[in-house]
Short mmCIF file of C-alpha atoms in Angstrom, two decimals:
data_model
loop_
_atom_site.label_atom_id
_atom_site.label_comp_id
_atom_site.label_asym_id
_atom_site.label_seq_id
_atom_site.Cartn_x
_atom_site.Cartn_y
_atom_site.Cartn_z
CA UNK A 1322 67.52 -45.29 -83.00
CA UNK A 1323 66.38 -45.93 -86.73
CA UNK A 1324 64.57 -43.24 -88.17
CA UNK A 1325 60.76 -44.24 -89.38
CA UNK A 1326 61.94 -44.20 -92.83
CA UNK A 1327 60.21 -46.90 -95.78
CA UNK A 1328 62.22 -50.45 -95.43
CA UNK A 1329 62.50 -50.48 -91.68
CA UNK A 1330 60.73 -52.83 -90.11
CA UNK A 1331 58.60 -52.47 -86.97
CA UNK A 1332 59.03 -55.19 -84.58
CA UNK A 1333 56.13 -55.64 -82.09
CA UNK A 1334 57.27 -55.32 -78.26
CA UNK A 1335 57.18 -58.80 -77.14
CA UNK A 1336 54.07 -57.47 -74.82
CA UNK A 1337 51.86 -55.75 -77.09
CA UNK A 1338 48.33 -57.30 -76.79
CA UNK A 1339 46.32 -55.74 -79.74
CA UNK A 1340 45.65 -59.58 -81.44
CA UNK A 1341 46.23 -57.80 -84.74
CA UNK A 1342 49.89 -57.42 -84.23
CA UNK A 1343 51.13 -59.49 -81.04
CA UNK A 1344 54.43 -60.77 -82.31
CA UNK A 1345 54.31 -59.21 -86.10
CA UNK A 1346 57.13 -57.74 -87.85
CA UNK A 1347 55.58 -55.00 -90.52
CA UNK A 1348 57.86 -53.62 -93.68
CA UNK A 1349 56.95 -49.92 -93.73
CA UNK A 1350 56.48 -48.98 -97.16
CA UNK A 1351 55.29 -45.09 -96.32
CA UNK A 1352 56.00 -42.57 -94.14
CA UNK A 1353 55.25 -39.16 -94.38
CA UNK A 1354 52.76 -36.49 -93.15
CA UNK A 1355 49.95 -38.04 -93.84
CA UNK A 1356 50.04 -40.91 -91.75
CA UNK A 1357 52.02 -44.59 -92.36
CA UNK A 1358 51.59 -47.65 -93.92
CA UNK A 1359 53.19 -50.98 -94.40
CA UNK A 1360 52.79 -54.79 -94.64
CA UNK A 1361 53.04 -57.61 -91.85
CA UNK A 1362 55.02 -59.70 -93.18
CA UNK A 1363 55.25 -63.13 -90.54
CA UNK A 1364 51.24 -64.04 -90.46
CA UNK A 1365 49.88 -66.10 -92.94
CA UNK A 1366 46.46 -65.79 -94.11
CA UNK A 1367 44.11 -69.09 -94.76
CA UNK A 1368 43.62 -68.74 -98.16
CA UNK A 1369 45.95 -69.00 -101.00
CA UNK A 1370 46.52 -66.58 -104.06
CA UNK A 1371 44.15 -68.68 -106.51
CA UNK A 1372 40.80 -69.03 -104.15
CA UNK A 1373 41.41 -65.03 -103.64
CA UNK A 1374 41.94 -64.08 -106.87
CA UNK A 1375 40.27 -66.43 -110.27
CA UNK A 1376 42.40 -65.57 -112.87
CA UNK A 1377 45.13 -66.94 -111.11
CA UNK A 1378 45.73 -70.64 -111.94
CA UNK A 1379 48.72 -71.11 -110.30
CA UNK A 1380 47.83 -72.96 -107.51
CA UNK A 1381 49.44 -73.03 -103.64
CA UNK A 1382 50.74 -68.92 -103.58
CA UNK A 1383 50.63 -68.26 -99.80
CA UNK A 1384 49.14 -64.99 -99.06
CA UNK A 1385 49.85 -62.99 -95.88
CA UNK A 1386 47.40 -60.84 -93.63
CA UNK A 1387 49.23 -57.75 -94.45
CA UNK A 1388 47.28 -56.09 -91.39
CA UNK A 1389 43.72 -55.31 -90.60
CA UNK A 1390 42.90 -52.39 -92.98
CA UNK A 1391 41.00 -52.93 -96.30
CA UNK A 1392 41.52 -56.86 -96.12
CA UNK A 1393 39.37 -56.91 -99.87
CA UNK A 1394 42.51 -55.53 -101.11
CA UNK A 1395 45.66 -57.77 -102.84
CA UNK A 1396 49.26 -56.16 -102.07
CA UNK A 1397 52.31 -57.36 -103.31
CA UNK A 1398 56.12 -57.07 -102.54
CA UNK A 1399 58.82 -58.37 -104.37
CA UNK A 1400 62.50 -58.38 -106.07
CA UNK A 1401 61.82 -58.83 -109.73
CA UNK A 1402 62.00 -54.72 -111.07
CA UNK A 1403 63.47 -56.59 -113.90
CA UNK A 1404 59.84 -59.14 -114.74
CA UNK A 1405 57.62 -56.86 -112.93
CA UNK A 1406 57.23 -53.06 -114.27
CA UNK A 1407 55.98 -50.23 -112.30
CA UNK A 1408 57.06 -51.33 -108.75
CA UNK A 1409 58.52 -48.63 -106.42
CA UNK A 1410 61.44 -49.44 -104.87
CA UNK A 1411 61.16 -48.92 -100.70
CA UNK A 1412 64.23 -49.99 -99.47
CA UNK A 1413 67.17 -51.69 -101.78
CA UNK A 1414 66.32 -54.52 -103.44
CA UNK A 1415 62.78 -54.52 -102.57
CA UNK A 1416 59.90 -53.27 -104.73
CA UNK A 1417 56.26 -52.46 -103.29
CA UNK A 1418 53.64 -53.24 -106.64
CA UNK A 1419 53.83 -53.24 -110.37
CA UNK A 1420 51.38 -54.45 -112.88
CA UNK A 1421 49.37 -57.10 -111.52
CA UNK A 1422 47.81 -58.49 -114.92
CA UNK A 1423 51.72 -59.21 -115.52
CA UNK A 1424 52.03 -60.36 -112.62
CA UNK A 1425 49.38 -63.19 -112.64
CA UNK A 1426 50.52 -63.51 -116.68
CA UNK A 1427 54.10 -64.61 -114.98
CA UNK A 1428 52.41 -66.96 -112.61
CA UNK A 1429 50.54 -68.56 -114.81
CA UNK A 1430 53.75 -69.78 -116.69
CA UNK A 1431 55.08 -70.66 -113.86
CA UNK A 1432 57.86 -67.90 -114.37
CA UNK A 1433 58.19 -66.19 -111.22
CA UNK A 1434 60.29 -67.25 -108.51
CA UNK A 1435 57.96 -67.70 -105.62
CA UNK A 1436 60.79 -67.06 -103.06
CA UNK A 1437 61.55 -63.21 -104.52
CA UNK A 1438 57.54 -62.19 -104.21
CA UNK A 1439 55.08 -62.07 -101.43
CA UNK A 1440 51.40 -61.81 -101.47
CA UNK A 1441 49.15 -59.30 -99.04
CA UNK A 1442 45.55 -59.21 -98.46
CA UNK A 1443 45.02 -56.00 -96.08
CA UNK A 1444 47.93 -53.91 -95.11
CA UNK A 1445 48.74 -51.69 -91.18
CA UNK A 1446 48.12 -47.81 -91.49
CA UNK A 1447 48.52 -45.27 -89.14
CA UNK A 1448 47.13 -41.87 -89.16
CA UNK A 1449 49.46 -38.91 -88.93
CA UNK A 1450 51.09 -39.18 -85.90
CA UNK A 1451 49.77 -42.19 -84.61
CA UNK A 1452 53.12 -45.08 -85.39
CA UNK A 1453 54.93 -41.90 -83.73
CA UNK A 1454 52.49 -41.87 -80.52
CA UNK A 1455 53.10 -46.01 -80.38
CA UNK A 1456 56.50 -46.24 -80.71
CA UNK A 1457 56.79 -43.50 -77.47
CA UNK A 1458 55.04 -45.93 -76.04
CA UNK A 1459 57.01 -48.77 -76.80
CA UNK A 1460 54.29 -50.76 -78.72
CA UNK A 1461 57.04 -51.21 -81.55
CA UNK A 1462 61.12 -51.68 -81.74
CA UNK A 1463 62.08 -50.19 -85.01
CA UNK A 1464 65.28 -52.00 -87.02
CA UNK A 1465 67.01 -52.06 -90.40
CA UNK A 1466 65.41 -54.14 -92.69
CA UNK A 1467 67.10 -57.18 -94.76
CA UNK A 1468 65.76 -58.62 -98.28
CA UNK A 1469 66.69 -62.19 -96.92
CA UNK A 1470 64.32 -61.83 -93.48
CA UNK A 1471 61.85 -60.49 -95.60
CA UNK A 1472 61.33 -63.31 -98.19
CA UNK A 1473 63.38 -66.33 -97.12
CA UNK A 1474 62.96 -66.91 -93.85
CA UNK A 1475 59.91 -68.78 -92.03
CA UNK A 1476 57.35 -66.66 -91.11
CA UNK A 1477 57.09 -68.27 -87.89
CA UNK A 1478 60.61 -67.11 -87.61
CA UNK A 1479 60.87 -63.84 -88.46
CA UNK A 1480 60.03 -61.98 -85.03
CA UNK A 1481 62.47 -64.08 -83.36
CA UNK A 1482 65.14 -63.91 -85.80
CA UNK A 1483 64.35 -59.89 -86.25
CA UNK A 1484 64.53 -59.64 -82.31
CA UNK A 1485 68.17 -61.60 -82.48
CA UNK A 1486 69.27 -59.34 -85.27
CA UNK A 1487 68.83 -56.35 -83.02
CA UNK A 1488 72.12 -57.72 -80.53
CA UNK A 1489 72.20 -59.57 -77.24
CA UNK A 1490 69.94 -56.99 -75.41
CA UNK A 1491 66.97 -58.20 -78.02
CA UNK A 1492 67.55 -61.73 -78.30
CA UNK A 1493 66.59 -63.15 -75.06
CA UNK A 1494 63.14 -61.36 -75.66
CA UNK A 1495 62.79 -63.68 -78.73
CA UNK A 1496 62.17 -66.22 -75.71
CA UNK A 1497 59.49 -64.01 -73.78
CA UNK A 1498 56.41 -66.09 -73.42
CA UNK A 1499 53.63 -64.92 -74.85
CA UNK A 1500 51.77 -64.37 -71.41
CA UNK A 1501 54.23 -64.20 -68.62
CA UNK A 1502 51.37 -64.73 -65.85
CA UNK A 1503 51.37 -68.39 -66.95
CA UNK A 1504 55.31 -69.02 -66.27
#
């Protein structure tokens, strides 16, 4: 089993009903005694970078629904340590923050690779405890994270192809219906 350490991902049992996270995939980004924290990274939200935030002129960023908590919040992940100071790095290759104001400087110029960064409005937390209590109960399927499935695949992708990266046992639950009852 991988251990709930930052840059795993939690893959949501193909049965979970809570409508917040019924077929996510979230990057933790924390995990320690105070409780968890991370970003989902396969839902998009319906508004784009520059109707969220004005000074960004850039137009067409997609911006996820990082999860339900504090969704007045912008989140970022990406692999630029290089362009973007002040990130921390959760797993290799992949940084959590930085400096916005550079940030929206680089996208103004149209100098950021749109491909190595990913926008969040909200992000999941769990209380201390609590991501422990779910995944007893089998709410989540914990795996090894990958830079790629993070920022270049679909989003309506990623659960599936996160599910097939776990073997043969996981991949023909990539093909679950969403409610069995109606198969």
């Amino acid at each position: 089993m991988v251990s709930l350490s930052p840059g795993i991902l939690l893959i949501a049992d193909p049965f979970l009903k809570d409508p917040n996270f019924a077929r996510t995939v979230i990057f933790l980004c924390e995990n320690d005694e105070k409780g968890s924290f991370g970003f989902v990274i396969n839902r998009l939200f319906d508004q784009q970078l520059d109707m969220l935030i004005p000074d960004v002129i850039y137009p067409g960023i997609p911006v996820h629904y990082g999860g339900p908590v504090q969704v007045d919040t912008i989140h970022f992940m990406h692999r630029l340590p290089e362009l973007i100071p002040g990130g921390l790095e959760v797993s290799p290759g992949v940084f959590w923050g930085g400096r916005f104001d550079d940030v929206v400087e680089l996208l103004n110029k149209g100098a950021l690779d749109l491909r190595k960064i990913k926008f969040f409005i909200g992000y999941s937390g769990w209380t201390e405890g609590q991501l422990e209590e779910e995944l007893k109960e089998k709410s989540w399927i914990p795996s090894e994270s990958t830079p790629a499935l993070i920022f270049e695949a679909e989003e309506q992708q990623i659960w599936q192809q996160a599910l097939r990266n776990l073997g043969s046992n996981f991949a023909m639950m990539a093909n679950f219906p969403i409610d069995p009852s109606l198969n």
